[in-house]
Short mmCIF file of C-alpha atoms and ligand atoms in Angstrom, two decimals:
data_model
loop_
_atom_site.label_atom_id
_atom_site.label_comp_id
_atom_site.label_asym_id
_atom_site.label_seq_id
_atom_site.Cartn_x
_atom_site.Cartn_y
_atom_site.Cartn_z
CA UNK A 1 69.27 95.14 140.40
CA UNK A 2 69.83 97.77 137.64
CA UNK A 3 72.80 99.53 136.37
CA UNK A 4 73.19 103.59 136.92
CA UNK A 5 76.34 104.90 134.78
CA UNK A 6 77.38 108.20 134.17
CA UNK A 7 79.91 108.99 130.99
CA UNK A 8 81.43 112.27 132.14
CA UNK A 9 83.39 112.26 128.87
CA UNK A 10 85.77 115.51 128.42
CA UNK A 11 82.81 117.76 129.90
CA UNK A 12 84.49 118.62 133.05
CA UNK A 13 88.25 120.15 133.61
CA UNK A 14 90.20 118.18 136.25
CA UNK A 15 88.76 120.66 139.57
CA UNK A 16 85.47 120.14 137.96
CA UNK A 17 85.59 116.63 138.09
CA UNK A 18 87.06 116.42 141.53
CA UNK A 19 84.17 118.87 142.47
CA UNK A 20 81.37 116.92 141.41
CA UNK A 21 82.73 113.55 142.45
CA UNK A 22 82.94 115.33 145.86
CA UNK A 23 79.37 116.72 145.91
CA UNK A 24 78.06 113.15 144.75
CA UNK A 25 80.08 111.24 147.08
CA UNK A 26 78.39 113.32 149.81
CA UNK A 27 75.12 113.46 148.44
CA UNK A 28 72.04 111.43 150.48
CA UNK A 29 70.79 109.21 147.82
CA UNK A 30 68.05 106.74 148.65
CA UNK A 31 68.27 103.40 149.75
CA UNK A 32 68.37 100.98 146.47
CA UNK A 33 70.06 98.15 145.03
CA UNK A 34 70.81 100.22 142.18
CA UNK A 35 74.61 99.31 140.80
CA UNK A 36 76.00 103.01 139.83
CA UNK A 37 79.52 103.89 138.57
CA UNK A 38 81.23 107.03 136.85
CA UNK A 39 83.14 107.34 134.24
CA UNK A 40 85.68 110.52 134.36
CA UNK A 41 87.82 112.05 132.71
CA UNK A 42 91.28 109.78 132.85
CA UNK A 43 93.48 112.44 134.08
CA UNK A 44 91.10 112.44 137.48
CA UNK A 45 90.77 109.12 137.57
CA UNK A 46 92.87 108.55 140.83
CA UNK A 47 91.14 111.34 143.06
CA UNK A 48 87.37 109.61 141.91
CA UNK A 49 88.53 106.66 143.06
CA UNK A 50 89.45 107.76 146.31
CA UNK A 51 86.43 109.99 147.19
CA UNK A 52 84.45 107.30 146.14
CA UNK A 53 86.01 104.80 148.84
CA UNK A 54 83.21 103.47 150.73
CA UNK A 55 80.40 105.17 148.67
CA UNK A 56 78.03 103.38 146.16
CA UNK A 57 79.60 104.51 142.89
CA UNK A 58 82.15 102.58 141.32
CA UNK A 59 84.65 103.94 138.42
CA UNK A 60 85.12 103.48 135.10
CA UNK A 61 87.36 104.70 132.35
CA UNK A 62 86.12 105.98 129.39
CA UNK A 63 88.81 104.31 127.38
CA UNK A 64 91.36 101.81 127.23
CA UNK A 65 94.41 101.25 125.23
CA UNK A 66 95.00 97.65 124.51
CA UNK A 67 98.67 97.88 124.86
CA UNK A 68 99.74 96.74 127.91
CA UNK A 69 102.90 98.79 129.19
CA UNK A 70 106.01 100.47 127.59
CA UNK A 71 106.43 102.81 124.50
CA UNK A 72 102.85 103.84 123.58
CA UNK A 73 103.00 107.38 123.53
CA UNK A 74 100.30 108.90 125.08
CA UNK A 75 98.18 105.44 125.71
CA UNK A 76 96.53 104.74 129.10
CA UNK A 77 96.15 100.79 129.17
CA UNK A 78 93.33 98.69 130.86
CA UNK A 79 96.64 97.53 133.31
CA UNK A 80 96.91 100.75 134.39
CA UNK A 81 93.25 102.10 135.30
CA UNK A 82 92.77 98.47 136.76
CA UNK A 83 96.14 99.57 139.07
CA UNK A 84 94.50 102.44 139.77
CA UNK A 85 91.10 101.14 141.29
CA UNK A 86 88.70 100.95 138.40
CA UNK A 87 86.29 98.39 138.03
CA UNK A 88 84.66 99.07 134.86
CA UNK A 89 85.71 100.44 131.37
CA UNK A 90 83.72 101.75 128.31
CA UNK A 91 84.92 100.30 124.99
CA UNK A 92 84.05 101.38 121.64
CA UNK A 93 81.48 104.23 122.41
CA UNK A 94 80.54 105.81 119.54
CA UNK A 95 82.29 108.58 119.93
CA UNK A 96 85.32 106.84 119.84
CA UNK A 97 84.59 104.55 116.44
CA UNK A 98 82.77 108.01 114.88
CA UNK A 99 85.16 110.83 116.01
CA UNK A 100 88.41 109.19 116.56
CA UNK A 101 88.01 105.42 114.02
CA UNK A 102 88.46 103.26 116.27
CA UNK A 103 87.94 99.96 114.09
CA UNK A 104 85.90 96.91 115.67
CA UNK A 105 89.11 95.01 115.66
CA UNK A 106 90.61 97.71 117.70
CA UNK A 107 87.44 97.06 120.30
CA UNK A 108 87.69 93.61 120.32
CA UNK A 109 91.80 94.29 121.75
CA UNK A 110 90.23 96.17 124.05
CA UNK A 111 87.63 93.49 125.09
CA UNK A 112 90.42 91.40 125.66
CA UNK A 113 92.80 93.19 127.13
CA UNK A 114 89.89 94.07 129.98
CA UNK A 115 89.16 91.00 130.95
CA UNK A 116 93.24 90.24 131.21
CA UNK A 117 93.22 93.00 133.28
CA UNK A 118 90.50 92.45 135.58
CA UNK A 119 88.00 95.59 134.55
CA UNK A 120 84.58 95.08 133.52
CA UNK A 121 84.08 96.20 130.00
CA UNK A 122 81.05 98.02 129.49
CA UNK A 123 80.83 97.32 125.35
CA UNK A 124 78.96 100.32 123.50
CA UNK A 125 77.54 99.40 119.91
CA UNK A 126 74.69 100.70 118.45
CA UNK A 127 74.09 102.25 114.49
CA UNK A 128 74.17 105.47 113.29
CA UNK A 129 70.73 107.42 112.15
CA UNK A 130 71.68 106.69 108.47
CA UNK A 131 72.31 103.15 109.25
CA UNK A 132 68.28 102.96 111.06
CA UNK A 133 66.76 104.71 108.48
CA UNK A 134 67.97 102.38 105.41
CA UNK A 135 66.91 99.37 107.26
CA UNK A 136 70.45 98.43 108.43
CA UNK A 137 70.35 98.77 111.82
CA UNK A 138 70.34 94.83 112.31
CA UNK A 139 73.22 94.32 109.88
CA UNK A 140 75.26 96.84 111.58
CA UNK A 141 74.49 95.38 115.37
CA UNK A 142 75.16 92.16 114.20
CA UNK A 143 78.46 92.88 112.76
CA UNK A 144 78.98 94.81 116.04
CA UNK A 145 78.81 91.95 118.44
CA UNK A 146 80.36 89.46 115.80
CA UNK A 147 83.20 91.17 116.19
CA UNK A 148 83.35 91.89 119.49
CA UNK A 149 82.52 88.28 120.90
CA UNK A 150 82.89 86.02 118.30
CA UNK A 151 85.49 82.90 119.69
CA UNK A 152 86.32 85.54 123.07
CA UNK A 153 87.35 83.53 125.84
CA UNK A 154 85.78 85.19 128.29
CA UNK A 155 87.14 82.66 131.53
CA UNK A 156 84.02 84.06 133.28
CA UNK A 157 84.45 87.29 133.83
CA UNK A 158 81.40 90.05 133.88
CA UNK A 159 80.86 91.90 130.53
CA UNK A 160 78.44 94.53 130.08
CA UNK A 161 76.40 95.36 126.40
CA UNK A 162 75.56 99.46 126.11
CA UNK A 163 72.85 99.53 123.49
CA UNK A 164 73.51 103.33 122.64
CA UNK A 165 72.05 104.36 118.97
CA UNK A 166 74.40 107.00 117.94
CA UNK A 167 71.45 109.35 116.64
CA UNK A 168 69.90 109.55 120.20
CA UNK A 169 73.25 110.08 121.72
CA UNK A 170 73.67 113.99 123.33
CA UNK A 171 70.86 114.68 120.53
CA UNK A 172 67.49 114.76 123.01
CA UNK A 173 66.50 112.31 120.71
CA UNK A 174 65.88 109.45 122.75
CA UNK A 175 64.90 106.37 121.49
CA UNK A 176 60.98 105.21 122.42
CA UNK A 177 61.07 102.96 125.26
CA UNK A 178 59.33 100.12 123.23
CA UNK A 179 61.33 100.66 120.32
CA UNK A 180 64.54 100.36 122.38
CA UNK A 181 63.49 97.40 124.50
CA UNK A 182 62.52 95.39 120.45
CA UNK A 183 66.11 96.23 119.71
CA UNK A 184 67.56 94.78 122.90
CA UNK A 185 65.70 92.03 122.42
CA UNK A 186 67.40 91.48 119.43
CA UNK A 187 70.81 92.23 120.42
CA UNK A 188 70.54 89.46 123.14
CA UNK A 189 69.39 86.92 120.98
CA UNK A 190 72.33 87.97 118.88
CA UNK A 191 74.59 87.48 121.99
CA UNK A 192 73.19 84.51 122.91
CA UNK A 193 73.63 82.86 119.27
CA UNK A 194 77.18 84.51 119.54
CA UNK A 195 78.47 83.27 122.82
CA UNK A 196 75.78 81.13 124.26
CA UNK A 197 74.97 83.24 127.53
CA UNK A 198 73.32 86.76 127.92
CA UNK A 199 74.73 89.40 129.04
CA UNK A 200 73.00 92.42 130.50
CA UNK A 201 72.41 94.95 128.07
CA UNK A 202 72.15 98.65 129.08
CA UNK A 203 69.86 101.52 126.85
CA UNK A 204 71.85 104.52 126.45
CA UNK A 205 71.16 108.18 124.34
CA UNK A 206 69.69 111.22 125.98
CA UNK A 207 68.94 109.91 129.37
CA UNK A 208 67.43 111.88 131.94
CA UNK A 209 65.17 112.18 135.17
CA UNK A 210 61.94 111.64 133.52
CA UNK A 211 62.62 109.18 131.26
CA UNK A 212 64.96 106.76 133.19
CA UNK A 213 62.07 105.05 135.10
CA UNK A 214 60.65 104.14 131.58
CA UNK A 215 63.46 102.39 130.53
CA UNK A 216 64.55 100.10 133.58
CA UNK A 217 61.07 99.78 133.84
CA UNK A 218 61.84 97.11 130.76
CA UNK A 219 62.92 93.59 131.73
CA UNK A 220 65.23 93.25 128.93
CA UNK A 221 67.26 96.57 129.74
CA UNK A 222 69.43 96.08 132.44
CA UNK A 223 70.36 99.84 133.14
CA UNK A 224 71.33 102.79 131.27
CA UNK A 225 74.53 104.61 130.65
CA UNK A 226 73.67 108.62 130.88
CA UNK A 227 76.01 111.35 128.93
CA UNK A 228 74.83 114.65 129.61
CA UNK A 229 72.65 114.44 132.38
CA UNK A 230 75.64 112.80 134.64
CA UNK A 231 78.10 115.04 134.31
CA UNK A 232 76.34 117.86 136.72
CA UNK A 233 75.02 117.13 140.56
CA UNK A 234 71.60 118.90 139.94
CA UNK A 235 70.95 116.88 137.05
CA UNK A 236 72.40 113.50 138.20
CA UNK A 237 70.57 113.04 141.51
CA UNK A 238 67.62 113.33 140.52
CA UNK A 239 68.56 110.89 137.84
CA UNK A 240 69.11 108.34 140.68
CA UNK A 241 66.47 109.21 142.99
CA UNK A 242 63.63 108.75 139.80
CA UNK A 243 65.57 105.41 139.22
CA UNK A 244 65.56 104.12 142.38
CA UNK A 245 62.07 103.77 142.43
CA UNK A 246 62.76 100.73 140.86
CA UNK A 247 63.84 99.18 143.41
CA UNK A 248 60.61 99.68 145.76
C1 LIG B 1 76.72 108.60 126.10
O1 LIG B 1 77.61 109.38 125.79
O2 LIG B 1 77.00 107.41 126.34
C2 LIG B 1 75.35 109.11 126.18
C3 LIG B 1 74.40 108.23 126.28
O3 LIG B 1 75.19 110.46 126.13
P1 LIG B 1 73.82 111.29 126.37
O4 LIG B 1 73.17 110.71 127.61
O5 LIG B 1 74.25 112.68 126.55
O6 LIG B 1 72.96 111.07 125.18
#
């Protein structure tokens, strides 16, 4: 089994989003045991849920807020997308620590407050191009998961790793298959040392149809989580069809 998620980030309005969770929900996709879920945009979170009802794809959110309920202007917590069907939720992508500082202390909340809450947290780290090209790309993963797991008690709930270097991330730029699959070796050792179990660990950064067979192709990556290339119904099919072939 591999994992198939889509970040639709803030590329779609709310009719958008409704539109292309309706096309996918009634799209013939072939028979796998491929795990898929969205992520949309929180406002449509409710309607995804629903046309997804007895379909393949669970949903995610793209974000939680740690804080549970009460006077947090403007936060959505992991309470309330868990309340309102979600199964999974993206923490710390990097385009939350990069655009908007969220801290690693403020991911680890969120780690926490997941698992409280019953959602899945699908936990994006990964270094920035600067970061790779000084030679600090281990340094920066390892302080990464450190802070994310480090003394977590995670009572046996399901958490997901998203490997996603932030230079290959809506760049084209994806990382080279046997580059990725040395770093995700690495980052599960790192786990491992860190918690004592794996965890899967899902590539993510410029996805698409051609080269998504490559990477689950790879023992050590679980799945991928796709940007771009999930957020329209031409594109995204034939994402899943080319990586369902992994499952023949
Ligand atoms: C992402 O945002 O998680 C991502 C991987 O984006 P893209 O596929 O567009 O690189």
């Amino acid at each position: 089994m591999k994992y198939v998620f889509g970040n639709w980030k803030m590329y779609l309005n709310y009719e958008e989003t409704v539109s292309l969770a309706n096309t996918l929900a009634g799209a013939t996709l072939p028979e796998s045991d491929l795990t898929l879920a969205v992520f949309p945009l929180s406002i449509a979170t409710k309607p995804v849920v629903d046309l997804f009802a007895n379909t393949k794809f669970g949903v995610g959110s793209q974000n939680v807020s740690w804080t549970p309920k009460g006077a947090y202007t403007g936060a959505v917590s992991a309470l309330i997308y868990s309340e309102l069907g979600c199964k999974y939720a993206l923490v710390g992508h990097s385009e939350r620590r990069h655009v908007f500082g969220e801290t690693d202390e403020a991911v680890r909340r969120k780690i926490e407050a997941c698992l409280q809450n019953g959602l899945t947290p699908v936990v994006c780290i990964g270094e920035t191009k600067a970061e790779r090209d000084s030679g600090g790309r281990e340094e920066r993963l390892i302080a990464q998961i450190e802070s994310a797991f480090a003394g977590l008690n995670m009572n046996g709930n399901e958490i997901i790793v998203a490997y996603e270097p932030v230079w290959a991330i809506g760049t084209g730029d994806a990382c080279d298959v046997e580059e990725a699959a040395k770093v995700h070796a690495f980052v599960g050792a790192q786990i491992e040392k860190t918690i004592g179990r794996s965890l899967p660990i899902l590539y993510g950064g410029s996805v698409n149809a051609k080269n998504v067979l490559s990477y689950l192709s790879e023992d050590n990556i679980a799945g991928v989580l796709v940007g771009n290339a999930s957020a329209k119904a031409d594109t995204f099919v034939p994402l899943i069809d080319a990586a369902s072939e992994i499952s023949k």
